[in-house]
Amino acid sequence: MGRQTTAKSQSRRLRSTRSAEPAVGPAGNTNAAAKKTAAKPSAKSPNTATAKNTATAKNTATAKASSSKTTAGSKRTGPKMATAAAKEAKPKKNVGTSSARNGKQTTSVRSAKTSHPRNHPRAGAVRAMLSSVRREFDRVSAYPLTTYYLVLVSVLALTSLGLVMVLSASSITSYDGGEGSSFAYFNKQAGFVAVGIVLMVTATFFPLRWWEKLAWPAMGLGILMQALVFLPGLGKSTKGNANWIQFGGIQLQPSEFLKIALAVWLGCVLAKKAGKMTTFGHAMIPVVPGIAVAVGLIVAGNDLGTALILMVMALVCLFIGFFPWKYFLLLFGFLAAMTTFFVFSSQNRLQRITASLTGHADQTASDITGQAWQSNHGLFSLASGGWLGVGLGASREKWSWLPEAHNDFIFAIIGEELGLLGSLIVIVLFATLAYGLVRVIMRSKSRFVQIATAGLFAWMIGQGAVNIFVVTGMLPVIGVPLPFVSYGGSSIIACLLAIGVVLSFARTEDGAAAAIKAHKDRVRSSFAVLARKRK
């Protein structure tokens, strides 16, 4: 009986093992079944957690039952399947869930960082704007005709402003002086401007080699005209200065045109002497004799202010022309000693220097010829203008209070009628002109162009600075006009002619000829389109 019972029990165990093996199957099938069981509820049923727990419990129970029943018959299969099922049930699901959750969290954090306004500060926008402005400035600066337009536009603006201010500043003096019209000085100045613009446009088309050929004849003609002021019947003296010549009704100041001739002549001579000024003779001749004759004739006419401008022009040309330092310092010392001698040898000049230092001490209302009268009333005019001025044409100082209101002291009238804003506009226009002249010097490959333009720069920008310093009381009164703005036929014509020379130099810049041709083609096509529309 015991043996039969044992045999029956073994047969039962074998039948139970055979019936359980297809349900459990191999390890790979168990894993696939677990995956399918875990995946189906998550896709179909919203109660994903409940389905997952149920599937896990069933797999665990099956694994335990199979392991207990097949302890003797299937030792290799049972533990492996239980271990694989345990590993695949929990860790893989948790890893998948955590990775998905982490992915969502990472995306949300990145999107929050990207969309947060603090990550786009205003400093970045400012930098972008500055870089854009810098790129645009570089593009415009590299354009071959930028220099040409800088010089032309600034000069035309200064000349137009000068016409308006001459009309305003001279209206009372013109009417009260017996002219019978407040437009007398303005009409003359407008005629001088027209002549100057014609000469400027004509000089613009002169090729570079023509100016080199005209250098010596222009210098000779300028010295000859300056010498004519001492010829009786032809020369004319005004307020102690013998610097004018008169042909019938035409009055001319030769020293203004001598400035152009000196700049062009020094440019031609120093360019040809480049690298050869090693000895005293090569360095000094003919440069120093030419400068001495030009300056000496002007000083002989008792116009030290204009002579100082010519000295500065000569020194700047020599500096740009690489004049040897030992000879340069020698010439500079000679000119400084000569200037000091002429200042201290004139009682009038000494009084001007004293007046600029002491102000209106001992000044009486009736002393209209006092040395401090003009400079003091120039300061009064500037002070009364304020920020925006008293209004165009509303100046009080031009009512015979400020001498030479339309000429040497026109900047004071600008400050009074247009205020600080108008004064700054004039200074900015001169600064723009200076920048254009410097561009001509820096971008040209011709030594002649560089030296001649440097001399013209010293004349126009230096004289403008001296005039403004005189009006503002920073320098003693020196009788030099404000270029392009002050009244004076010789001054405005000579200045515009000098600008024509500079514009002809600017046209020689690399790429300027092609740009000019492109402009002409566009203008022609525009006129052709207009002609078709009219038809």
Coordinates of C-alpha atoms in Angstrom, one line a residue:
M1 CA 0.0 0.0 0.0
G2 CA 2.8 2.3 0.8
R3 CA 4.4 1.7 -2.5
Q4 CA 1.2 2.2 -4.4
T5 CA 0.6 5.5 -2.6
T6 CA 4.1 6.6 -3.4
A7 CA 3.6 5.7 -7.1
K8 CA 0.3 7.5 -7.2
S9 CA 1.7 10.6 -5.6
Q10 CA 4.6 10.6 -8.1
S11 CA 2.2 10.2 -11.0
R12 CA 0.1 13.1 -9.8
R13 CA 3.2 15.3 -9.4
L14 CA 4.3 14.4 -13.0
R15 CA 0.8 15.3 -14.4
S16 CA 0.7 18.6 -12.5
T17 CA 4.2 19.5 -13.8
R18 CA 3.2 18.7 -17.4
S19 CA 0.0 20.8 -17.1
A20 CA 1.9 23.7 -15.5
E21 CA 4.8 23.8 -18.0
P22 CA 2.8 25.2 -21.0
A23 CA 1.4 28.0 -18.9
V24 CA 4.8 29.1 -17.6
G25 CA 6.8 28.4 -20.8
P26 CA 10.4 29.5 -21.3
A27 CA 11.9 32.7 -19.9
G28 CA 11.7 34.7 -23.1
N29 CA 8.0 33.9 -23.4
T30 CA 7.4 34.9 -19.8
N31 CA 9.0 38.2 -20.4
A32 CA 7.0 38.8 -23.5
A33 CA 3.8 37.9 -21.7
A34 CA 4.7 40.2 -18.9
K35 CA 5.3 43.1 -21.3
K36 CA 2.1 42.5 -23.1
T37 CA 0.2 42.3 -19.8
A38 CA 1.8 45.6 -18.7
A39 CA 1.3 47.4 -22.0
K40 CA -2.3 46.5 -22.7
P41 CA -3.9 48.1 -19.7
S42 CA -1.9 51.3 -20.0
A43 CA -3.1 51.7 -23.5
K44 CA -6.8 50.8 -23.1
S45 CA -7.7 51.4 -19.4
P46 CA -7.2 54.6 -17.5
N47 CA -6.6 52.6 -14.3
T48 CA -3.1 51.8 -15.3
A49 CA -1.7 51.4 -11.8
T50 CA -4.4 48.8 -10.8
A51 CA -3.8 46.7 -14.0
K52 CA -0.1 46.8 -13.4
N53 CA -0.4 45.6 -9.8
T54 CA -2.8 42.8 -10.8
A55 CA -0.5 41.6 -13.5
T56 CA 2.4 41.7 -11.2
A57 CA 0.5 39.8 -8.5
K58 CA -0.6 37.0 -11.0
N59 CA 2.9 36.6 -12.3
T60 CA 4.3 36.4 -8.9
A61 CA 1.8 33.8 -7.8
T62 CA 2.4 31.7 -10.9
A63 CA 6.1 31.9 -10.3
K64 CA 5.7 30.8 -6.7
A65 CA 3.4 27.9 -7.5
S66 CA 5.6 26.7 -10.3
S67 CA 8.7 26.9 -8.1
S68 CA 7.0 24.9 -5.3
K69 CA 5.6 22.2 -7.6
T70 CA 8.7 21.7 -9.7
T71 CA 11.3 21.6 -6.9
A72 CA 12.4 18.1 -7.9
G73 CA 11.5 17.9 -11.6
S74 CA 12.4 21.3 -13.0
K75 CA 15.2 22.8 -10.9
R76 CA 16.8 24.7 -13.8
T77 CA 13.7 26.3 -15.2
G78 CA 11.8 27.3 -12.1
P79 CA 14.3 29.6 -10.3
K80 CA 15.4 31.3 -13.6
M81 CA 11.8 32.1 -14.6
A82 CA 11.0 33.5 -11.1
T83 CA 14.1 35.7 -11.1
A84 CA 13.5 37.0 -14.7
A85 CA 9.9 37.7 -13.9
A86 CA 10.8 39.5 -10.8
K87 CA 13.3 41.6 -12.6
E88 CA 11.1 42.4 -15.6
A89 CA 8.0 43.2 -13.5
K90 CA 9.2 46.0 -11.4
P91 CA 12.5 47.6 -12.5
K92 CA 11.8 47.9 -16.2
K93 CA 8.4 49.5 -15.5
N94 CA 9.8 51.9 -13.0
V95 CA 12.7 52.8 -15.2
G96 CA 10.4 53.5 -18.1
T97 CA 8.0 55.6 -16.0
S98 CA 10.8 57.5 -14.4
S99 CA 12.5 58.2 -17.7
A100 CA 9.3 59.5 -19.2
R101 CA 8.6 61.6 -16.2
N102 CA 12.2 62.9 -16.2
G103 CA 11.9 63.7 -19.8
K104 CA 8.8 65.7 -19.2
Q105 CA 10.3 67.5 -16.3
T106 CA 13.5 68.3 -18.3
T107 CA 11.4 69.7 -21.2
S108 CA 9.4 71.8 -18.9
V109 CA 12.4 73.2 -17.2
R110 CA 14.1 74.0 -20.5
S111 CA 11.1 75.7 -21.9
A112 CA 10.8 77.8 -18.7
K113 CA 14.4 78.8 -19.0
T114 CA 14.0 79.7 -22.6
S115 CA 10.8 81.7 -22.2
H116 CA 11.8 83.5 -19.1
P117 CA 12.2 87.3 -19.8
R118 CA 15.3 87.5 -17.7
N119 CA 17.2 85.4 -20.2
H120 CA 16.7 88.2 -22.8
P121 CA 18.1 91.2 -21.0
R122 CA 18.1 94.7 -22.6
A123 CA 21.8 94.6 -22.7
G124 CA 21.7 92.0 -25.4
A125 CA 19.3 94.2 -27.5
V126 CA 21.6 97.2 -26.9
R127 CA 24.6 95.2 -28.0
A128 CA 22.8 94.0 -31.1
M129 CA 21.8 97.6 -32.0
L130 CA 25.3 98.9 -31.5
S131 CA 26.8 96.1 -33.6
S132 CA 24.2 96.9 -36.3
V133 CA 25.1 100.6 -36.2
R134 CA 28.8 99.7 -36.3
R135 CA 28.3 97.5 -39.4
E136 CA 26.3 100.2 -41.1
F137 CA 28.9 102.8 -40.2
D138 CA 31.7 100.6 -41.6
R139 CA 29.7 100.1 -44.8
V140 CA 29.1 103.8 -45.3
S141 CA 32.6 104.6 -44.4
A142 CA 34.0 102.2 -46.9
Y143 CA 31.9 103.8 -49.7
P144 CA 34.4 105.7 -52.0
L145 CA 32.2 108.8 -52.2
T146 CA 31.6 109.2 -48.5
T147 CA 34.5 111.7 -48.2
Y148 CA 33.2 113.7 -51.1
Y149 CA 29.7 114.1 -49.7
L150 CA 30.9 114.8 -46.2
V151 CA 32.9 117.8 -47.4
L152 CA 30.3 119.0 -49.9
V153 CA 27.3 118.8 -47.6
S154 CA 29.0 120.4 -44.6
V155 CA 30.3 123.3 -46.7
L156 CA 26.9 123.9 -48.3
A157 CA 25.2 123.9 -44.9
L158 CA 27.7 126.3 -43.4
T159 CA 27.4 128.6 -46.5
S160 CA 23.6 128.6 -46.3
L161 CA 23.6 129.3 -42.6
G162 CA 26.1 132.1 -43.3
L163 CA 23.8 133.8 -45.8
V164 CA 20.9 133.7 -43.3
M165 CA 23.0 135.1 -40.5
V166 CA 24.6 137.8 -42.7
L167 CA 21.1 139.0 -43.6
S168 CA 20.1 139.1 -39.9
A169 CA 23.3 140.6 -38.5
S170 CA 23.8 143.3 -41.2
S171 CA 20.2 144.4 -41.7
I172 CA 20.5 147.4 -39.2
T173 CA 24.1 148.3 -40.3
S174 CA 23.2 148.1 -43.9
Y175 CA 20.1 150.4 -43.6
D176 CA 21.8 152.8 -41.2
G177 CA 24.9 153.0 -43.3
G178 CA 23.3 154.9 -46.1
E179 CA 22.5 151.9 -48.3
G180 CA 18.8 152.5 -48.0
S181 CA 18.0 148.8 -47.8
S182 CA 18.4 146.2 -45.2
F183 CA 19.3 143.6 -47.9
A184 CA 22.4 145.5 -49.3
Y185 CA 25.1 143.3 -47.6
F186 CA 23.0 140.2 -48.1
N187 CA 22.7 140.8 -51.9
K188 CA 26.4 141.3 -52.2
Q189 CA 27.2 138.2 -50.2
A190 CA 24.7 136.2 -52.2
G191 CA 26.5 137.3 -55.4
F192 CA 29.9 136.3 -53.9
V193 CA 28.5 132.9 -53.0
A194 CA 27.3 132.3 -56.5
V195 CA 30.7 133.1 -57.9
G196 CA 32.4 130.9 -55.4
I197 CA 30.1 128.0 -56.1
V198 CA 30.8 128.3 -59.9
L199 CA 34.5 128.2 -59.1
M200 CA 34.1 125.3 -56.7
V201 CA 32.2 123.2 -59.3
T202 CA 34.8 124.0 -62.0
A203 CA 37.7 123.2 -59.8
T204 CA 36.1 119.9 -58.8
F205 CA 36.6 118.5 -62.3
F206 CA 40.3 119.4 -62.5
P207 CA 42.5 116.3 -62.7
L208 CA 45.2 115.9 -60.2
R209 CA 48.1 116.5 -62.6
W210 CA 46.6 120.0 -63.4
W211 CA 47.0 121.1 -59.8
E212 CA 50.6 119.9 -59.8
K213 CA 51.2 122.0 -63.0
L214 CA 49.5 125.0 -61.6
A215 CA 51.3 125.0 -58.3
W216 CA 54.2 127.3 -59.3
P217 CA 52.2 129.7 -61.4
A218 CA 49.6 130.0 -58.6
M219 CA 52.3 130.8 -56.0
G220 CA 53.9 133.4 -58.3
L221 CA 50.5 135.0 -59.0
G222 CA 49.5 135.0 -55.3
I223 CA 52.8 136.8 -54.3
L224 CA 52.4 139.3 -57.1
M225 CA 48.9 140.2 -56.1
Q226 CA 49.9 140.5 -52.5
A227 CA 52.7 142.9 -53.6
L228 CA 50.2 145.1 -55.4
V229 CA 48.7 146.3 -52.1
F230 CA 51.7 148.6 -51.7
L231 CA 51.3 150.1 -55.2
P232 CA 49.9 153.7 -54.9
G233 CA 46.4 154.1 -56.5
L234 CA 45.8 150.3 -56.5
G235 CA 46.3 149.3 -52.9
K236 CA 43.8 150.2 -50.3
S237 CA 44.1 150.4 -46.6
T238 CA 41.2 149.8 -44.2
K239 CA 41.5 150.2 -40.4
G240 CA 45.2 150.3 -40.5
N241 CA 45.6 147.1 -42.6
A242 CA 46.9 147.4 -46.2
N243 CA 45.7 144.1 -47.5
W244 CA 43.3 145.1 -50.3
I245 CA 43.5 146.0 -53.9
Q246 CA 40.8 147.8 -55.8
F247 CA 39.9 147.7 -59.6
G248 CA 37.2 150.2 -60.2
G249 CA 34.3 149.0 -58.0
I250 CA 35.8 145.6 -57.3
Q251 CA 37.7 145.3 -54.0
L252 CA 39.9 142.2 -53.5
Q253 CA 41.9 140.8 -50.6
P254 CA 44.8 138.9 -52.2
S255 CA 45.9 137.2 -49.0
E256 CA 42.9 134.9 -49.0
F257 CA 43.9 133.5 -52.4
L258 CA 47.5 133.3 -51.4
K259 CA 46.5 130.7 -48.8
I260 CA 45.3 128.3 -51.5
A261 CA 48.4 128.9 -53.6
L262 CA 50.7 128.3 -50.6
A263 CA 49.0 125.0 -49.7
V264 CA 49.1 123.7 -53.3
W265 CA 52.7 124.9 -53.8
L266 CA 54.0 123.3 -50.6
G267 CA 52.3 120.1 -51.5
C268 CA 53.9 120.0 -54.9
V269 CA 57.4 120.9 -53.7
L270 CA 57.5 118.7 -50.6
A271 CA 56.1 115.7 -52.6
K272 CA 58.9 116.0 -55.1
K273 CA 61.5 116.4 -52.4
A274 CA 60.4 113.3 -50.5
G275 CA 63.4 111.4 -49.3
K276 CA 65.8 114.0 -50.6
M277 CA 65.8 116.6 -47.8
T278 CA 69.0 115.2 -46.2
T279 CA 71.1 118.4 -46.5
F280 CA 70.5 121.9 -45.5
G281 CA 70.2 123.2 -49.1
H282 CA 67.7 120.5 -50.2
A283 CA 65.6 121.1 -47.1
M284 CA 65.5 124.9 -47.0
I285 CA 65.4 125.8 -50.7
P286 CA 62.9 126.7 -52.1
V287 CA 60.5 126.0 -49.2
V288 CA 61.7 128.5 -46.6
P289 CA 62.2 131.4 -49.0
G290 CA 58.7 130.9 -50.4
I291 CA 57.1 130.9 -46.9
A292 CA 59.2 133.9 -45.8
V293 CA 58.1 136.0 -48.8
A294 CA 54.4 135.1 -48.5
V295 CA 54.3 135.8 -44.7
G296 CA 56.6 138.9 -44.9
L297 CA 54.3 140.6 -47.5
I298 CA 51.3 140.1 -45.3
V299 CA 53.0 141.3 -42.1
A300 CA 54.2 144.3 -44.0
G301 CA 50.6 145.1 -44.6
N302 CA 50.1 145.1 -40.8
D303 CA 47.8 142.0 -40.8
L304 CA 49.4 139.8 -38.2
G305 CA 46.2 137.6 -37.8
T306 CA 46.3 136.5 -41.5
A307 CA 50.1 136.0 -41.2
L308 CA 49.6 133.7 -38.2
I309 CA 47.2 131.6 -40.3
L310 CA 49.8 131.3 -43.1
M311 CA 52.5 130.3 -40.5
V312 CA 50.3 127.5 -39.1
M313 CA 49.5 126.3 -42.7
A314 CA 53.2 126.2 -43.5
L315 CA 54.2 124.3 -40.3
V316 CA 51.4 121.7 -40.8
C317 CA 52.4 121.1 -44.4
L318 CA 56.1 120.7 -43.4
F319 CA 55.0 118.2 -40.6
I320 CA 52.9 116.1 -43.0
G321 CA 55.6 116.3 -45.6
F322 CA 58.2 114.7 -43.3
F323 CA 60.4 117.8 -43.1
P324 CA 63.6 117.0 -41.1
W325 CA 63.0 117.6 -37.4
K326 CA 66.1 119.7 -36.8
Y327 CA 65.2 122.1 -39.7
F328 CA 61.6 122.0 -38.7
L329 CA 62.4 123.1 -35.1
L330 CA 64.7 125.8 -36.5
L331 CA 62.0 127.2 -38.7
F332 CA 59.4 127.0 -35.9
G333 CA 61.7 129.0 -33.6
F334 CA 62.3 131.6 -36.2
L335 CA 58.6 132.1 -36.9
A336 CA 57.8 132.2 -33.1
A337 CA 60.5 134.9 -32.6
M338 CA 59.2 136.9 -35.5
T339 CA 55.6 136.8 -34.1
T340 CA 56.8 137.8 -30.6
F341 CA 58.7 140.8 -32.1
F342 CA 55.7 142.0 -34.0
V343 CA 53.4 141.6 -31.1
F344 CA 55.5 143.6 -28.7
S345 CA 56.4 146.2 -31.2
S346 CA 52.8 147.3 -31.7
Q347 CA 51.0 149.2 -28.9
N348 CA 47.6 148.3 -30.4
R349 CA 48.4 144.5 -30.2
L350 CA 49.6 144.8 -26.6
Q351 CA 46.4 146.6 -25.6
R352 CA 44.3 143.8 -27.2
I353 CA 46.2 141.2 -25.2
T354 CA 45.8 143.3 -22.0
A355 CA 42.1 143.8 -22.7
S356 CA 41.5 140.1 -23.1
L357 CA 43.1 139.5 -19.7
T358 CA 41.5 142.4 -17.7
G359 CA 38.0 142.5 -19.3
H360 CA 36.0 145.7 -19.2
A361 CA 38.0 147.5 -16.5
D362 CA 37.9 151.3 -16.8
Q363 CA 35.4 150.9 -19.7
T364 CA 32.9 153.7 -20.1
A365 CA 29.7 153.7 -22.0
S366 CA 30.9 156.4 -24.3
D367 CA 34.2 154.7 -25.1
I368 CA 33.0 152.8 -28.1
T369 CA 36.5 152.4 -29.4
G370 CA 37.9 150.9 -26.2
Q371 CA 39.9 147.7 -26.6
A372 CA 37.5 145.6 -24.5
W373 CA 34.3 147.0 -26.0
Q374 CA 34.1 144.5 -28.9
S375 CA 35.0 141.4 -26.9
N376 CA 32.8 142.3 -24.0
H377 CA 29.7 142.9 -26.2
G378 CA 30.5 139.6 -27.9
L379 CA 30.2 137.9 -24.6
F380 CA 27.0 139.9 -23.7
S381 CA 25.5 138.7 -27.0
L382 CA 26.4 135.0 -26.3
A383 CA 25.1 135.3 -22.7
S384 CA 21.8 136.7 -23.7
G385 CA 21.1 133.9 -26.1
G386 CA 20.5 131.2 -23.5
W387 CA 19.7 127.7 -24.7
L388 CA 17.5 128.4 -27.8
G389 CA 18.3 132.1 -28.4
V390 CA 16.1 135.2 -28.6
G391 CA 14.9 134.3 -32.1
L392 CA 16.2 134.8 -35.6
G393 CA 16.4 138.5 -36.4
A394 CA 15.8 139.6 -32.8
S395 CA 19.4 140.3 -31.8
R396 CA 19.9 143.5 -29.7
E397 CA 23.6 143.7 -30.0
K398 CA 23.5 144.2 -33.8
W399 CA 21.9 147.6 -33.2
S400 CA 25.3 149.2 -33.4
W401 CA 26.4 147.8 -30.1
L402 CA 28.7 145.1 -31.4
P403 CA 31.2 146.2 -34.0
E404 CA 31.7 143.9 -37.0
A405 CA 28.6 142.0 -36.1
H406 CA 28.2 140.6 -39.6
N407 CA 31.9 139.9 -40.1
D408 CA 34.4 138.8 -37.5
F409 CA 31.9 138.6 -34.7
I410 CA 29.0 136.9 -36.5
F411 CA 29.4 133.9 -34.2
A412 CA 28.2 136.1 -31.3
I413 CA 25.0 136.9 -33.3
I414 CA 24.5 133.2 -33.9
G415 CA 24.8 132.5 -30.2
E416 CA 22.4 135.4 -29.4
E417 CA 19.6 134.6 -31.9
L418 CA 19.9 130.8 -32.1
G419 CA 21.3 130.1 -28.6
L420 CA 23.6 127.4 -27.5
L421 CA 21.8 125.0 -29.9
G422 CA 22.7 127.1 -32.9
S423 CA 26.3 127.6 -31.8
L424 CA 26.7 123.8 -31.3
I425 CA 25.3 123.2 -34.8
V426 CA 28.0 125.5 -36.3
I427 CA 30.7 123.6 -34.3
V428 CA 29.3 120.2 -35.4
L429 CA 29.4 121.3 -39.1
F430 CA 33.0 122.4 -38.8
A431 CA 33.8 119.1 -37.1
T432 CA 32.2 117.2 -39.9
L433 CA 34.2 119.2 -42.4
A434 CA 37.4 118.5 -40.4
Y435 CA 36.5 114.8 -40.5
G436 CA 36.0 114.9 -44.2
L437 CA 39.4 116.6 -44.8
V438 CA 41.1 114.1 -42.5
R439 CA 39.6 111.3 -44.6
V440 CA 41.0 112.8 -47.7
I441 CA 44.5 112.8 -46.1
M442 CA 44.2 109.3 -44.7
R443 CA 42.7 107.6 -47.7
S444 CA 44.8 109.2 -50.5
K445 CA 47.9 107.5 -51.8
S446 CA 49.4 110.7 -53.2
R447 CA 51.8 112.6 -51.1
F448 CA 50.9 115.8 -52.9
V449 CA 47.2 115.4 -52.0
Q450 CA 48.0 114.7 -48.4
I451 CA 50.3 117.8 -47.9
A452 CA 48.0 120.2 -49.8
T453 CA 44.9 119.0 -48.0
A454 CA 46.7 119.3 -44.6
G455 CA 47.5 123.0 -45.4
L456 CA 43.9 123.7 -46.4
F457 CA 42.7 121.9 -43.2
A458 CA 45.0 124.2 -41.1
W459 CA 43.5 127.2 -42.8
M460 CA 39.8 126.6 -42.7
I461 CA 39.5 124.6 -39.4
G462 CA 42.3 126.5 -37.7
Q463 CA 40.9 129.9 -38.7
G464 CA 37.4 128.8 -37.6
A465 CA 38.7 127.7 -34.2
V466 CA 40.6 131.0 -33.8
N467 CA 37.5 133.1 -34.6
I468 CA 35.3 131.1 -32.2
F469 CA 38.0 131.4 -29.4
V470 CA 38.1 135.2 -30.0
V471 CA 34.4 135.6 -29.8
T472 CA 34.2 133.5 -26.6
G473 CA 37.0 135.6 -25.0
M474 CA 39.6 132.8 -25.0
L475 CA 42.0 134.7 -27.3
P476 CA 42.6 138.4 -27.9
V477 CA 40.8 140.0 -30.8
I478 CA 42.4 138.9 -34.1
G479 CA 40.8 140.2 -37.2
V480 CA 40.0 136.9 -39.0
P481 CA 36.6 136.0 -40.3
L482 CA 34.7 132.8 -39.7
P483 CA 35.1 130.7 -42.9
F484 CA 31.9 130.2 -45.0
V485 CA 29.8 132.2 -42.5
S486 CA 31.2 135.7 -42.1
Y487 CA 30.5 138.5 -44.6
G488 CA 33.3 139.1 -47.1
G489 CA 33.6 138.5 -50.8
S490 CA 37.3 137.5 -51.0
S491 CA 36.9 135.1 -48.0
I492 CA 33.9 133.2 -49.2
I493 CA 35.1 132.9 -52.8
A494 CA 38.5 131.7 -51.7
C495 CA 37.1 129.2 -49.3
L496 CA 34.7 127.7 -51.8
L497 CA 37.5 127.6 -54.4
A498 CA 39.7 125.7 -51.9
I499 CA 36.8 123.3 -51.3
G500 CA 36.7 122.7 -55.0
V501 CA 40.4 121.7 -54.9
V502 CA 39.6 119.3 -52.0
L503 CA 36.7 117.8 -53.9
S504 CA 38.9 117.1 -56.9
F505 CA 41.3 115.3 -54.5
A506 CA 38.4 113.3 -53.1
R507 CA 37.4 112.1 -56.6
T508 CA 40.8 110.4 -56.9
E509 CA 40.1 108.0 -54.1
D510 CA 40.1 104.3 -55.1
G511 CA 36.7 103.3 -56.5
A512 CA 35.4 106.9 -56.7
A513 CA 35.4 107.0 -60.5
A514 CA 33.3 103.8 -60.7
A515 CA 30.9 105.1 -58.1
I516 CA 30.5 108.4 -60.0
K517 CA 29.8 106.6 -63.2
A518 CA 27.2 104.4 -61.5
H519 CA 25.5 107.6 -60.2
K520 CA 25.5 109.1 -63.6
D521 CA 23.9 106.0 -65.1
R522 CA 21.2 106.0 -62.4
V523 CA 20.4 109.7 -63.0
R524 CA 20.1 109.1 -66.8
S525 CA 17.8 106.2 -66.3
S526 CA 15.7 108.2 -63.9
F527 CA 15.3 111.0 -66.4
A528 CA 14.5 108.5 -69.2
V529 CA 11.7 107.1 -67.1
L530 CA 10.3 110.6 -66.4
A531 CA 10.5 111.4 -70.2
R532 CA 8.5 108.2 -71.0
K533 CA 5.8 109.0 -68.4
R534 CA 5.3 112.5 -69.9
K535 CA 4.8 111.0 -73.4

